[in-house]
Protein backbone atom coordinates (compact mmCIF):
# COMPACT_ATOMS: atom_id res chain seq x y z
CA UNK A 1 0.00 0.00 0.00
CA UNK A 2 1.59 3.27 -1.12
CA UNK A 3 -0.67 5.72 0.72
CA UNK A 4 -0.22 9.04 -1.03
CA UNK A 5 2.21 9.63 -3.84
CA UNK A 6 3.25 12.93 -5.33
CA UNK A 7 5.09 13.71 -8.54
CA UNK A 8 7.48 15.14 -9.35
CA UNK A 9 9.72 15.04 -6.28
CA UNK A 10 11.24 18.35 -7.27
CA UNK A 11 11.08 20.73 -10.18
CA UNK A 12 12.75 23.89 -11.36
CA UNK A 13 10.44 25.97 -13.48
CA UNK A 14 10.78 29.18 -15.47
CA UNK A 15 8.39 31.96 -14.53
CA UNK A 16 5.35 32.05 -16.76
CA UNK A 17 5.30 28.33 -17.42
CA UNK A 18 2.38 26.09 -16.64
CA UNK A 19 2.94 23.24 -14.20
CA UNK A 20 0.78 20.46 -12.78
CA UNK A 21 1.70 18.72 -9.55
CA UNK A 22 0.26 15.26 -9.30
CA UNK A 23 -1.21 13.58 -6.25
CA UNK A 24 -2.67 10.08 -6.01
CA UNK A 25 -3.97 8.20 -2.98
CA UNK A 26 -4.96 4.55 -2.74
CA UNK A 27 -6.80 4.68 0.59
CA UNK A 28 -10.19 5.58 -0.93
CA UNK A 29 -10.31 8.69 1.23
CA UNK A 30 -13.07 11.08 0.30
CA UNK A 31 -11.30 14.32 1.21
CA UNK A 32 -8.05 15.65 -0.26
CA UNK A 33 -6.02 18.79 0.32
CA UNK A 34 -3.13 20.79 -1.09
CA UNK A 35 -0.82 22.78 1.20
CA UNK A 36 2.26 24.83 0.65
CA UNK A 37 4.97 25.02 3.28
CA UNK A 38 7.21 28.04 3.54
CA UNK A 39 9.88 28.72 6.13
CA UNK A 40 8.43 30.57 9.08
CA UNK A 41 4.85 30.29 7.83
CA UNK A 42 4.00 26.67 8.52
CA UNK A 43 1.55 24.92 6.21
CA UNK A 44 -1.13 26.90 4.45
CA UNK A 45 -4.12 25.36 2.71
CA UNK A 46 -4.37 26.12 -1.01
CA UNK A 47 -7.39 24.10 -2.15
CA UNK A 48 -9.37 21.17 -0.87
CA UNK A 49 -11.91 18.65 -2.06
CA UNK A 50 -14.54 17.03 0.17
CA UNK A 51 -15.40 14.38 -2.39
CA UNK A 52 -14.92 13.56 -6.05
CA UNK A 53 -16.45 16.24 -8.25
CA UNK A 54 -16.24 19.05 -5.68
CA UNK A 55 -13.45 21.49 -4.80
CA UNK A 56 -13.08 24.56 -2.62
CA UNK A 57 -10.65 27.36 -1.92
CA UNK A 58 -8.37 27.40 1.08
CA UNK A 59 -6.33 30.16 2.62
CA UNK A 60 -4.03 30.93 -0.35
CA UNK A 61 -5.79 29.85 -3.58
CA UNK A 62 -4.70 32.62 -5.95
CA UNK A 63 -2.62 31.39 -8.89
CA UNK A 64 -3.62 27.75 -8.35
CA UNK A 65 -6.40 25.52 -9.61
CA UNK A 66 -7.42 21.96 -8.82
CA UNK A 67 -9.72 19.28 -10.15
CA UNK A 68 -11.14 16.11 -8.64
CA UNK A 69 -12.39 13.91 -11.45
CA UNK A 70 -12.19 10.75 -9.31
CA UNK A 71 -11.56 9.66 -5.73
CA UNK A 72 -7.88 8.88 -6.12
CA UNK A 73 -6.39 11.86 -8.00
CA UNK A 74 -6.16 15.52 -7.04
CA UNK A 75 -3.82 17.48 -9.36
CA UNK A 76 -2.74 21.03 -8.58
CA UNK A 77 -2.07 23.34 -11.51
CA UNK A 78 -0.10 26.55 -11.62
CA UNK A 79 -1.37 28.26 -14.78
CA UNK A 80 1.50 30.76 -15.02
CA UNK A 81 4.15 30.24 -12.37
CA UNK A 82 5.66 33.17 -10.46
CA UNK A 83 8.72 33.20 -8.16
CA UNK A 84 6.53 33.64 -5.06
CA UNK A 85 5.16 30.16 -5.75
CA UNK A 86 8.55 28.69 -4.91
CA UNK A 87 7.71 26.39 -2.02
CA UNK A 88 7.31 22.81 -0.90
CA UNK A 89 3.87 21.47 -1.79
CA UNK A 90 2.16 18.73 0.18
CA UNK A 91 -0.90 16.78 -0.76
CA UNK A 92 -2.95 15.16 1.98
CA UNK A 93 -6.07 13.05 2.30
CA UNK A 94 -8.49 12.07 5.01
CA UNK A 95 -11.43 9.78 5.58
CA UNK A 96 -14.04 12.07 7.01
CA UNK A 97 -16.64 9.38 7.62
CA UNK A 98 -15.75 9.27 11.30
CA UNK A 99 -16.25 12.99 11.83
CA UNK A 100 -12.76 13.77 13.10
CA UNK A 101 -10.19 14.55 10.55
CA UNK A 102 -6.76 12.91 10.75
CA UNK A 103 -4.84 13.74 7.59
CA UNK A 104 -2.32 11.60 5.76
CA UNK A 105 0.42 13.43 3.88
CA UNK A 106 2.40 12.72 0.76
CA UNK A 107 6.18 13.17 0.62
CA UNK A 108 5.99 16.61 -0.97
CA UNK A 109 7.10 18.34 -4.17
CA UNK A 110 9.84 20.94 -3.96
CA UNK A 111 9.14 23.60 -6.58
CA UNK A 112 11.49 26.40 -7.54
CA UNK A 113 10.26 29.12 -9.88
CA UNK A 114 12.98 31.24 -11.43
CA UNK B 1 -2.51 35.35 11.45
CA UNK B 2 -1.97 31.72 12.39
CA UNK B 3 -4.72 29.94 14.31
CA UNK B 4 -2.18 27.75 16.04
CA UNK B 5 1.08 29.07 17.40
CA UNK B 6 3.70 26.83 18.91
CA UNK B 7 6.09 27.66 21.68
CA UNK B 8 9.03 27.39 21.82
CA UNK B 9 10.13 27.78 18.21
CA UNK B 10 13.11 25.55 18.91
CA UNK B 11 13.97 23.16 21.72
CA UNK B 12 17.25 21.36 22.31
CA UNK B 13 17.53 18.61 24.91
CA UNK B 14 19.55 15.53 25.85
CA UNK B 15 18.40 12.01 25.23
CA UNK B 16 16.30 10.73 28.13
CA UNK B 17 14.92 14.15 29.04
CA UNK B 18 11.30 15.12 28.56
CA UNK B 19 10.28 17.59 25.86
CA UNK B 20 7.28 19.87 26.23
CA UNK B 21 5.84 21.92 23.40
CA UNK B 22 2.91 24.28 23.66
CA UNK B 23 0.28 25.42 21.20
CA UNK B 24 -2.14 28.33 21.47
CA UNK B 25 -5.06 29.05 19.21
CA UNK B 26 -7.62 31.79 18.77
CA UNK B 27 -11.06 30.43 17.85
CA UNK B 28 -13.22 27.55 19.00
CA UNK B 29 -12.19 24.13 17.76
CA UNK B 30 -13.62 20.72 16.99
CA UNK B 31 -10.33 19.02 17.73
CA UNK B 32 -6.62 19.69 17.96
CA UNK B 33 -4.00 17.48 16.38
CA UNK B 34 -0.25 17.13 16.61
CA UNK B 35 1.92 16.18 13.66
CA UNK B 36 5.58 15.38 13.27
CA UNK B 37 7.78 16.20 10.29
CA UNK B 38 11.23 14.82 9.75
CA UNK B 39 13.52 16.97 7.64
CA UNK B 40 12.54 16.86 3.98
CA UNK B 41 9.58 14.57 4.57
CA UNK B 42 5.80 14.82 4.79
CA UNK B 43 3.90 15.26 8.02
CA UNK B 44 2.90 12.27 10.10
CA UNK B 45 -0.12 12.35 12.39
CA UNK B 46 0.72 11.70 16.05
CA UNK B 47 -2.39 12.24 18.12
CA UNK B 48 -5.80 13.88 18.03
CA UNK B 49 -7.62 15.31 21.04
CA UNK B 50 -11.26 16.33 20.79
CA UNK B 51 -12.60 19.55 22.25
CA UNK B 52 -14.41 17.66 25.04
CA UNK B 53 -11.25 15.81 26.10
CA UNK B 54 -8.64 17.15 28.49
CA UNK B 55 -5.81 14.66 28.23
CA UNK B 56 -4.77 11.88 25.94
CA UNK B 57 -1.88 9.43 25.90
CA UNK B 58 -0.21 7.46 23.14
CA UNK B 59 2.98 5.62 24.02
CA UNK B 60 5.51 8.23 25.15
CA UNK B 61 3.24 11.06 24.07
CA UNK B 62 0.91 12.95 26.37
CA UNK B 63 -1.32 15.71 25.08
CA UNK B 64 -3.38 18.08 27.18
CA UNK B 65 -6.05 20.50 26.04
CA UNK B 66 -7.38 23.49 27.94
CA UNK B 67 -10.22 25.01 25.92
CA UNK B 68 -10.73 27.83 28.44
CA UNK B 69 -7.18 29.00 27.77
CA UNK B 70 -7.25 27.91 24.13
CA UNK B 71 -4.01 26.03 24.57
CA UNK B 72 -2.56 22.56 24.26
CA UNK B 73 0.70 20.92 25.21
CA UNK B 74 2.56 17.94 23.82
CA UNK B 75 4.87 16.08 26.17
CA UNK B 76 7.36 13.54 24.86
CA UNK B 77 8.79 11.51 27.73
CA UNK B 78 12.21 9.86 27.77
CA UNK B 79 13.17 11.43 24.47
CA UNK B 80 15.38 9.69 21.94
CA UNK B 81 17.64 11.01 19.20
CA UNK B 82 15.10 9.64 16.72
CA UNK B 83 12.52 12.10 18.10
CA UNK B 84 14.46 14.93 16.45
CA UNK B 85 11.96 16.56 14.10
CA UNK B 86 9.59 19.48 13.74
CA UNK B 87 6.30 19.23 15.58
CA UNK B 88 3.15 21.04 14.48
CA UNK B 89 -0.18 21.55 16.10
CA UNK B 90 -3.24 21.86 13.90
CA UNK B 91 -6.76 22.85 14.81
CA UNK B 92 -10.00 21.85 13.15
CA UNK B 93 -12.78 24.37 13.47
CA UNK B 94 -16.32 23.20 14.30
CA UNK B 95 -18.42 21.94 11.45
CA UNK B 96 -20.86 24.50 10.06
CA UNK B 97 -23.98 23.05 8.50
CA UNK B 98 -23.20 21.25 5.29
CA UNK B 99 -20.19 23.32 4.34
CA UNK B 100 -17.54 21.84 6.59
CA UNK B 101 -14.52 20.46 4.88
CA UNK B 102 -12.50 19.40 7.88
CA UNK B 103 -10.10 22.27 7.40
CA UNK B 104 -6.96 22.11 9.52
CA UNK B 105 -5.05 25.26 10.40
CA UNK B 106 -1.41 24.62 11.22
CA UNK B 107 0.95 26.48 13.46
CA UNK B 108 4.51 27.32 12.52
CA UNK B 109 5.99 24.40 14.42
CA UNK B 110 8.59 23.63 17.08
CA UNK B 111 11.94 22.29 15.99
CA UNK B 112 13.02 19.64 18.50
CA UNK B 113 16.62 18.46 18.61
CA UNK B 114 17.49 15.54 20.87
CA UNK B 115 21.21 15.07 21.42
CA UNK B 116 22.50 11.52 21.98
XYZ file of C-alpha atoms in Angstrom:
230
model
C 0.000 0.000 0.000
C 1.587 3.274 -1.122
C -0.674 5.715 0.720
C -0.221 9.036 -1.032
C 2.212 9.625 -3.841
C 3.250 12.927 -5.329
C 5.088 13.713 -8.539
C 7.481 15.144 -9.347
C 9.720 15.043 -6.276
C 11.236 18.347 -7.267
C 11.077 20.726 -10.183
C 12.748 23.892 -11.363
C 10.436 25.969 -13.478
C 10.777 29.175 -15.467
C 8.386 31.956 -14.531
C 5.346 32.053 -16.761
C 5.304 28.326 -17.418
C 2.383 26.085 -16.643
C 2.937 23.245 -14.196
C 0.784 20.459 -12.783
C 1.700 18.725 -9.550
C 0.258 15.261 -9.304
C -1.207 13.576 -6.250
C -2.667 10.083 -6.006
C -3.972 8.197 -2.982
C -4.956 4.546 -2.736
C -6.799 4.679 0.588
C -10.193 5.585 -0.929
C -10.309 8.693 1.231
C -13.073 11.077 0.300
C -11.303 14.320 1.206
C -8.055 15.646 -0.261
C -6.022 18.789 0.323
C -3.131 20.795 -1.088
C -0.825 22.775 1.196
C 2.255 24.834 0.650
C 4.972 25.016 3.280
C 7.214 28.035 3.538
C 9.877 28.715 6.128
C 8.435 30.572 9.082
C 4.855 30.286 7.827
C 4.001 26.669 8.523
C 1.548 24.922 6.214
C -1.133 26.896 4.447
C -4.118 25.360 2.710
C -4.370 26.124 -1.011
C -7.394 24.099 -2.150
C -9.374 21.168 -0.874
C -11.914 18.649 -2.061
C -14.536 17.034 0.173
C -15.403 14.385 -2.390
C -14.920 13.556 -6.048
C -16.451 16.241 -8.251
C -16.239 19.048 -5.679
C -13.454 21.488 -4.802
C -13.081 24.557 -2.624
C -10.654 27.364 -1.920
C -8.370 27.399 1.076
C -6.332 30.164 2.622
C -4.033 30.931 -0.351
C -5.793 29.847 -3.579
C -4.700 32.623 -5.951
C -2.624 31.386 -8.889
C -3.618 27.747 -8.348
C -6.397 25.518 -9.606
C -7.424 21.956 -8.820
C -9.724 19.285 -10.154
C -11.141 16.111 -8.644
C -12.389 13.909 -11.447
C -12.194 10.754 -9.311
C -11.556 9.663 -5.734
C -7.878 8.885 -6.121
C -6.391 11.857 -7.999
C -6.157 15.523 -7.044
C -3.819 17.477 -9.361
C -2.740 21.029 -8.579
C -2.075 23.344 -11.515
C -0.102 26.555 -11.624
C -1.366 28.261 -14.781
C 1.504 30.759 -15.021
C 4.153 30.238 -12.365
C 5.663 33.169 -10.455
C 8.721 33.199 -8.161
C 6.526 33.637 -5.060
C 5.162 30.162 -5.746
C 8.552 28.695 -4.909
C 7.707 26.390 -2.025
C 7.307 22.814 -0.899
C 3.874 21.468 -1.788
C 2.164 18.734 0.183
C -0.903 16.777 -0.765
C -2.954 15.159 1.975
C -6.073 13.050 2.296
C -8.486 12.067 5.010
C -11.427 9.778 5.582
C -14.044 12.069 7.012
C -16.638 9.384 7.625
C -15.754 9.268 11.300
C -16.254 12.992 11.829
C -12.762 13.772 13.102
C -10.193 14.548 10.546
C -6.757 12.912 10.748
C -4.844 13.743 7.587
C -2.318 11.596 5.756
C 0.416 13.433 3.878
C 2.401 12.719 0.764
C 6.185 13.170 0.616
C 5.992 16.611 -0.974
C 7.100 18.338 -4.173
C 9.837 20.945 -3.959
C 9.136 23.599 -6.581
C 11.489 26.397 -7.542
C 10.258 29.120 -9.879
C 12.978 31.236 -11.433
C -2.509 35.348 11.450
C -1.969 31.722 12.393
C -4.719 29.940 14.307
C -2.182 27.753 16.045
C 1.082 29.074 17.396
C 3.700 26.834 18.913
C 6.088 27.657 21.680
C 9.035 27.390 21.823
C 10.129 27.783 18.206
C 13.108 25.550 18.910
C 13.973 23.158 21.725
C 17.253 21.358 22.311
C 17.527 18.609 24.915
C 19.552 15.526 25.846
C 18.401 12.005 25.231
C 16.304 10.730 28.128
C 14.924 14.147 29.039
C 11.298 15.124 28.562
C 10.283 17.594 25.859
C 7.282 19.873 26.230
C 5.836 21.917 23.397
C 2.909 24.285 23.658
C 0.285 25.425 21.197
C -2.140 28.325 21.474
C -5.064 29.047 19.208
C -7.622 31.791 18.771
C -11.055 30.429 17.849
C -13.218 27.552 19.002
C -12.185 24.134 17.764
C -13.621 20.722 16.989
C -10.332 19.024 17.733
C -6.617 19.693 17.963
C -3.999 17.483 16.378
C -0.246 17.126 16.606
C 1.923 16.179 13.659
C 5.583 15.376 13.274
C 7.778 16.198 10.293
C 11.225 14.824 9.749
C 13.522 16.967 7.637
C 12.539 16.856 3.979
C 9.576 14.568 4.571
C 5.800 14.819 4.788
C 3.896 15.261 8.019
C 2.896 12.271 10.102
C -0.119 12.351 12.385
C 0.716 11.703 16.049
C -2.394 12.240 18.123
C -5.802 13.883 18.034
C -7.620 15.314 21.035
C -11.255 16.329 20.794
C -12.596 19.553 22.250
C -14.409 17.659 25.038
C -11.248 15.810 26.103
C -8.639 17.155 28.492
C -5.814 14.657 28.231
C -4.772 11.876 25.942
C -1.882 9.425 25.895
C -0.207 7.460 23.137
C 2.976 5.618 24.020
C 5.511 8.232 25.147
C 3.242 11.064 24.069
C 0.910 12.947 26.372
C -1.322 15.714 25.082
C -3.381 18.082 27.177
C -6.048 20.501 26.044
C -7.383 23.494 27.937
C -10.223 25.013 25.917
C -10.731 27.826 28.445
C -7.175 29.000 27.772
C -7.250 27.909 24.131
C -4.013 26.025 24.573
C -2.555 22.556 24.264
C 0.702 20.919 25.210
C 2.562 17.937 23.819
C 4.869 16.081 26.174
C 7.358 13.540 24.860
C 8.785 11.515 27.726
C 12.208 9.857 27.766
C 13.170 11.434 24.472
C 15.379 9.685 21.941
C 17.640 11.007 19.204
C 15.096 9.635 16.719
C 12.517 12.095 18.098
C 14.461 14.925 16.449
C 11.959 16.559 14.102
C 9.588 19.483 13.737
C 6.297 19.231 15.582
C 3.150 21.035 14.476
C -0.181 21.546 16.104
C -3.237 21.859 13.897
C -6.761 22.849 14.809
C -9.998 21.847 13.152
C -12.777 24.374 13.466
C -16.315 23.204 14.297
C -18.422 21.942 11.447
C -20.855 24.499 10.062
C -23.977 23.053 8.499
C -23.198 21.251 5.291
C -20.190 23.323 4.341
C -17.544 21.844 6.591
C -14.521 20.459 4.883
C -12.498 19.398 7.881
C -10.103 22.268 7.401
C -6.964 22.108 9.520
C -5.053 25.257 10.404
C -1.415 24.621 11.219
C 0.951 26.478 13.458
C 4.507 27.315 12.523
C 5.995 24.398 14.416
C 8.585 23.635 17.083
C 11.938 22.290 15.990
C 13.021 19.636 18.495
C 16.623 18.464 18.612
C 17.487 15.543 20.871
C 21.209 15.070 21.421
C 22.503 11.522 21.984
